[in-house]
Short mmCIF file of C-alpha atoms and ligand atoms in Angstrom, two decimals:
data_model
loop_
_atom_site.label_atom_id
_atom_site.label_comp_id
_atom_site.label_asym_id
_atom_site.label_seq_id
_atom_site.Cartn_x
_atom_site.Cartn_y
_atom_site.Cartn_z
CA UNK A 890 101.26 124.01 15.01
CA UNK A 891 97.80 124.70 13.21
CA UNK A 892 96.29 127.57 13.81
CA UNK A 893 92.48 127.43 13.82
CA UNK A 894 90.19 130.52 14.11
CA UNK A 895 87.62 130.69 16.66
CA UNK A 896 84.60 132.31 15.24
CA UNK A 897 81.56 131.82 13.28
CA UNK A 898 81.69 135.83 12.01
CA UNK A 899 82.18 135.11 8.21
CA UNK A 900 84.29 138.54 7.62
CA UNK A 901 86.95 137.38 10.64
CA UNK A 902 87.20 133.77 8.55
CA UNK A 903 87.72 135.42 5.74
CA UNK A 904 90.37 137.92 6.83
CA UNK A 905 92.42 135.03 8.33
CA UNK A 906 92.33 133.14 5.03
CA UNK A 907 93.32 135.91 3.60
CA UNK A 908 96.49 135.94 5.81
CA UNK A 909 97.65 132.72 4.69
CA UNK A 910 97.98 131.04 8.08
CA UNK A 911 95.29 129.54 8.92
CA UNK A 912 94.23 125.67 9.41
CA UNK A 913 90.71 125.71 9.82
CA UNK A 914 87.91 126.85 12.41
CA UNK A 915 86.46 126.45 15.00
CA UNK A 916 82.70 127.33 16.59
CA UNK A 917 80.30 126.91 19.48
CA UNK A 918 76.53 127.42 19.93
CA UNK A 919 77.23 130.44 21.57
CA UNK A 920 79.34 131.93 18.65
CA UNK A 921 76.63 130.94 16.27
CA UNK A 922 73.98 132.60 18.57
CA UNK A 923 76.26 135.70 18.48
CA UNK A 924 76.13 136.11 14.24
CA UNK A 925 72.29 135.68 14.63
CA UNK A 926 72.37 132.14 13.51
CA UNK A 927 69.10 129.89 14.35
CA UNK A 928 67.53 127.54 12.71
CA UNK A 929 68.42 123.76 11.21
CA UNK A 930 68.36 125.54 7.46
CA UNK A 931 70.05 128.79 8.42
CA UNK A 932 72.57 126.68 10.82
CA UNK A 933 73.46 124.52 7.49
CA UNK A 934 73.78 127.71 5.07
CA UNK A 935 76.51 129.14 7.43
CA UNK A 936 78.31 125.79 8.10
CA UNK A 937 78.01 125.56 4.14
CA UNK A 938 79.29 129.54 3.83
CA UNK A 939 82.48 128.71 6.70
CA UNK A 940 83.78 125.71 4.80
CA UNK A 941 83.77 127.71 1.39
CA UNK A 942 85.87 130.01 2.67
CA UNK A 943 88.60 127.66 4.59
CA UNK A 944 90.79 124.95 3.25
CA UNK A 945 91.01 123.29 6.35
CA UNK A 946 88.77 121.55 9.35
CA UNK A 947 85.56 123.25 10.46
CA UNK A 948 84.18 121.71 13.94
CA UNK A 949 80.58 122.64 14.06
CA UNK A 950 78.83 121.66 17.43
CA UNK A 951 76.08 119.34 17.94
CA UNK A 952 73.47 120.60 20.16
CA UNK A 953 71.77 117.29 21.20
CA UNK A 954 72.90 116.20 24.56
CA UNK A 955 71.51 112.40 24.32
CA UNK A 956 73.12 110.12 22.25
CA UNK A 957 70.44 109.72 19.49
CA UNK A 958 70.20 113.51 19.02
CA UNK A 959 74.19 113.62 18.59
CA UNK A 960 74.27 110.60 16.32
CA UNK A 961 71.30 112.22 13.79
CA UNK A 962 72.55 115.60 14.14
CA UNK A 963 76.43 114.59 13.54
CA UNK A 964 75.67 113.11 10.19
CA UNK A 965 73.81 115.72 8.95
CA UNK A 966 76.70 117.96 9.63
CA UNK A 967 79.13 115.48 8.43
CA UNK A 968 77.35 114.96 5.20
CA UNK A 969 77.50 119.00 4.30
CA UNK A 970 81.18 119.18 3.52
CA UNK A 971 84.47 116.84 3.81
CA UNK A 972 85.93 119.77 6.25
CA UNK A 973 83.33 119.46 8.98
CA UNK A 974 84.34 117.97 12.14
CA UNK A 975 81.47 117.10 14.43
CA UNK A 976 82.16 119.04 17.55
CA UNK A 977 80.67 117.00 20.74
CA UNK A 978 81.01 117.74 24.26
CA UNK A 979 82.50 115.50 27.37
CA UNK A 980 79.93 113.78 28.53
CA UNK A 981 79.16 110.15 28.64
CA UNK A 982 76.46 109.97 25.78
CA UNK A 983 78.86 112.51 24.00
CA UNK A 984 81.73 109.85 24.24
CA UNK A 985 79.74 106.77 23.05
CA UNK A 986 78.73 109.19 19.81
CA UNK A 987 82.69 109.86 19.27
CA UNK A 988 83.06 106.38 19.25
CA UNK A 989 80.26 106.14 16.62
CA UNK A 990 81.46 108.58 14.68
CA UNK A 991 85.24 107.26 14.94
CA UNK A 992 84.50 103.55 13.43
CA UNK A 993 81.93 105.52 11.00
CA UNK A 994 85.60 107.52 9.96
CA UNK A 995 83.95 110.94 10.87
CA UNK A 996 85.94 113.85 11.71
CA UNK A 997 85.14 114.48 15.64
CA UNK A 998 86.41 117.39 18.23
CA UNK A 999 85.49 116.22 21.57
CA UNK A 1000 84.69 119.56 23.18
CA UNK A 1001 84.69 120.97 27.27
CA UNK A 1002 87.46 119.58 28.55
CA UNK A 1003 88.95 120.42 31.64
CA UNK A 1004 90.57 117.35 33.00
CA UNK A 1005 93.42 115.04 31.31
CA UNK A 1006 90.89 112.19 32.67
CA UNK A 1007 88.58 113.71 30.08
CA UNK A 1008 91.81 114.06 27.95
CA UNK A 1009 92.27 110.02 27.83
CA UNK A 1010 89.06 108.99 27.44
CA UNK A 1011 87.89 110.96 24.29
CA UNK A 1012 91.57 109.52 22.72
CA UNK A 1013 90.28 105.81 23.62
CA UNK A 1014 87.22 107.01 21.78
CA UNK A 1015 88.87 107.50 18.88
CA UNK A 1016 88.38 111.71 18.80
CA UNK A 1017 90.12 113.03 16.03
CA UNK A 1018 90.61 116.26 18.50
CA UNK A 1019 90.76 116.78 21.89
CA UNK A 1020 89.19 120.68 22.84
CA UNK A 1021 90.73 121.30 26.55
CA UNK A 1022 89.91 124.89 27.55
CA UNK A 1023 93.05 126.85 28.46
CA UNK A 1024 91.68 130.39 29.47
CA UNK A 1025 88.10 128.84 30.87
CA UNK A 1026 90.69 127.04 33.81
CA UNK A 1027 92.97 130.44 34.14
CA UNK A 1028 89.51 131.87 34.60
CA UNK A 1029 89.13 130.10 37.98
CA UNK A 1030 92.67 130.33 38.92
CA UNK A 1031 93.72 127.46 37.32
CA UNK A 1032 96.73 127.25 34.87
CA UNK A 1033 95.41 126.08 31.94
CA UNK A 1034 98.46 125.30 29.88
CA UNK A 1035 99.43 123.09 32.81
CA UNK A 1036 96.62 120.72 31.63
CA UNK A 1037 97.77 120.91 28.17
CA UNK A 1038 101.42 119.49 29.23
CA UNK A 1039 99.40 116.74 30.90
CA UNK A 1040 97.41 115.86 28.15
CA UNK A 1041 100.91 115.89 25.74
CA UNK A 1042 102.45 113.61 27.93
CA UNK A 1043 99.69 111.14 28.59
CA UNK A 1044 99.23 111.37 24.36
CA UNK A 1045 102.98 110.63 23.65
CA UNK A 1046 103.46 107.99 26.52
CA UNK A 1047 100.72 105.67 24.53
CA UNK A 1048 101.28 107.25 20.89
CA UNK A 1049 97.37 108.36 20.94
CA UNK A 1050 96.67 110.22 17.46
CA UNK A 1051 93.96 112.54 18.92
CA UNK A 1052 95.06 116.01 18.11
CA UNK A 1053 95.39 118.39 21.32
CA UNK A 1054 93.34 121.44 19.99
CA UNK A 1055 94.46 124.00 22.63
CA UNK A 1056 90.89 126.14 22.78
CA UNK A 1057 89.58 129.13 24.71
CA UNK A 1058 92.98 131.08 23.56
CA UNK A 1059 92.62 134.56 24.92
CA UNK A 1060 96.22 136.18 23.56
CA UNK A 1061 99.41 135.89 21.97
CA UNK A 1062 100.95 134.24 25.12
CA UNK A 1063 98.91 131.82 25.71
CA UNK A 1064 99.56 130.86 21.63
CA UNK A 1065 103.18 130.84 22.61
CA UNK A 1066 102.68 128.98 25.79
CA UNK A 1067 100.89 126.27 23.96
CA UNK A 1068 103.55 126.07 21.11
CA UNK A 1069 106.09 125.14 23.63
CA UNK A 1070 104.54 123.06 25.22
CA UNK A 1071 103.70 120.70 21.70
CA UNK A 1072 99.75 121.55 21.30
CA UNK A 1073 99.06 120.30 17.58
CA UNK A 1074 96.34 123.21 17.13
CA UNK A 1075 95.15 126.62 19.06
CA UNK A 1076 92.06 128.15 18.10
CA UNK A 1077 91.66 131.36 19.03
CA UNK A 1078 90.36 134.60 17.72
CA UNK A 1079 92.25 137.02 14.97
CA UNK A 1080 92.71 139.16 17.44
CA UNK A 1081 95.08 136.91 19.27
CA UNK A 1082 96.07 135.92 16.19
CA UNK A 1083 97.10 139.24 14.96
CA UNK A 1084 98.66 140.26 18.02
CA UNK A 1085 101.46 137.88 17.23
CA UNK A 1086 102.11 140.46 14.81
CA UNK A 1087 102.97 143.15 16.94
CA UNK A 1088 106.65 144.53 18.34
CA UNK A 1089 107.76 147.87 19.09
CA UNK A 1090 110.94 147.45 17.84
CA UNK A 1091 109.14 146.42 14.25
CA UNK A 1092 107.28 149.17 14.40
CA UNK A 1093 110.07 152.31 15.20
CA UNK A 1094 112.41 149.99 12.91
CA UNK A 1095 110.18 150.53 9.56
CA UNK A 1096 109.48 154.26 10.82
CA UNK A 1097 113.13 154.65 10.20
CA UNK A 1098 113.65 152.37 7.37
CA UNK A 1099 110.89 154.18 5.68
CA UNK A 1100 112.11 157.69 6.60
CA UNK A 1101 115.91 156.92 5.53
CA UNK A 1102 114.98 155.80 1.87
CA UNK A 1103 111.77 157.92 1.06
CA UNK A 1104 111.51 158.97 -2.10
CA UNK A 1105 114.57 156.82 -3.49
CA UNK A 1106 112.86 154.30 -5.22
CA UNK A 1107 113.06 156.04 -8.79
C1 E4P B 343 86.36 125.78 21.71
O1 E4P B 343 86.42 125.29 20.60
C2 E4P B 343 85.51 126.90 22.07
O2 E4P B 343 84.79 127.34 20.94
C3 E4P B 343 86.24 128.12 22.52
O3 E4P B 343 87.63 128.04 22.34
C4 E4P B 343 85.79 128.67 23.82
O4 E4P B 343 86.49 129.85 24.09
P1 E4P B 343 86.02 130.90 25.20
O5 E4P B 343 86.35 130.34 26.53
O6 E4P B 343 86.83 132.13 24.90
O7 E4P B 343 84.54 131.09 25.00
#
């Protein structure tokens, strides 16, 4: 399973990398917005500044919602680094650009997806990921990670190669949840990330470790 970070805050990339687990990143508009990010230059120095850091896939959003816009903005972003996917939402202009992109043999993330309807047709399209939103459905009551074992099984019944990015990952379980279920990638943020980390018994087991041998090293 790749794990994918999802974030535009350069210091939260960073400290992932530094980790050693991580596959690549994810970001939105609205996590742009959030680091202060406007502006076609400015936009480009950070996608630039993301994909320095990481050794792996960096979707970055177009924010055209007509075809054209998508298709001008997409290579631009494309053309700025061989890690940038061009992130694209689920709508019908969004899934004539994948197919652009697809037979052009860019990098797409088809992004918003809440049905495994959605699901098939950005595979037919050719996405290179598919972004269904696991804690956006919980957040109406819906279990998310039931869509991803829809999505898995629709994928392996045809042998689609989309990759099922499991997004909007809100914790540890919902990493774990996805991992059983066979979701190629999560992206979530560190600090679901890091909260795989944590157990009690890891914790009061070092304490003691530590206590038993201090000092005995020399
Ligand atoms: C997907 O790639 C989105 O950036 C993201 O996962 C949305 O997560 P949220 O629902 O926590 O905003």
């Amino acid at each position: 399973m790749k794990f994918f970070i999802d974030t535009a805050n350069l210091q939260e990339i960073q400290e992932a990398q530094n980790l050693g687990v991580l596959d690549g990143v994810t970001t939105n508009p609205s996590l742009m917005a959030k680091e202060g990010i406007s502006g076609k230059d400015n936009i480009i120095a950070h996608y630039k500044a993301i994909c320095a850091i990481v050794d792996g896939d960096v979707s970055a959003e177009v924010i055209s919602t007509d075809y054209e816009g998508m298709i001008a903005e997409g290579e631009i972003l494309a053309a700025l680094d061989e890690k940038i996917v061009v992130k694209v939402p689920m709508i019908k202009d969004g899934i004539r650009a994948i197919r652009y992109f697809s037979d052009k043999g860019i990098k797409t993330n088809c992004t918003l997806v809440f049905s495994a309807g959605q699901a098939l047709l950005a595979a037919k399209a050719g996405a290179t990921y598919v972004s269904p939103f696991v804690g956006r459905l919980d957040d109406i009551s819906f279990d998310g990670t039931k869509l991803i074992e829809q999505i898995r099984t629709i994928y392996d019944n045809y042998g689609f190669e989309t990759e099922i990015l499991a997004a909007s990952i809100r914790h540890p379980v919902h990493i774990l949840q996805c991992a059983e279920i066979g979701a190629d990638v999560m992206t979530g943020p560190l600090s679901a990330i890091l909260a795989l980390l944590k157990h009690p018994l890891t914790d009061s087991g070092l304490e003691k470790f530590m206590k038993d041998m201090a000092g005995k090293w020399n």
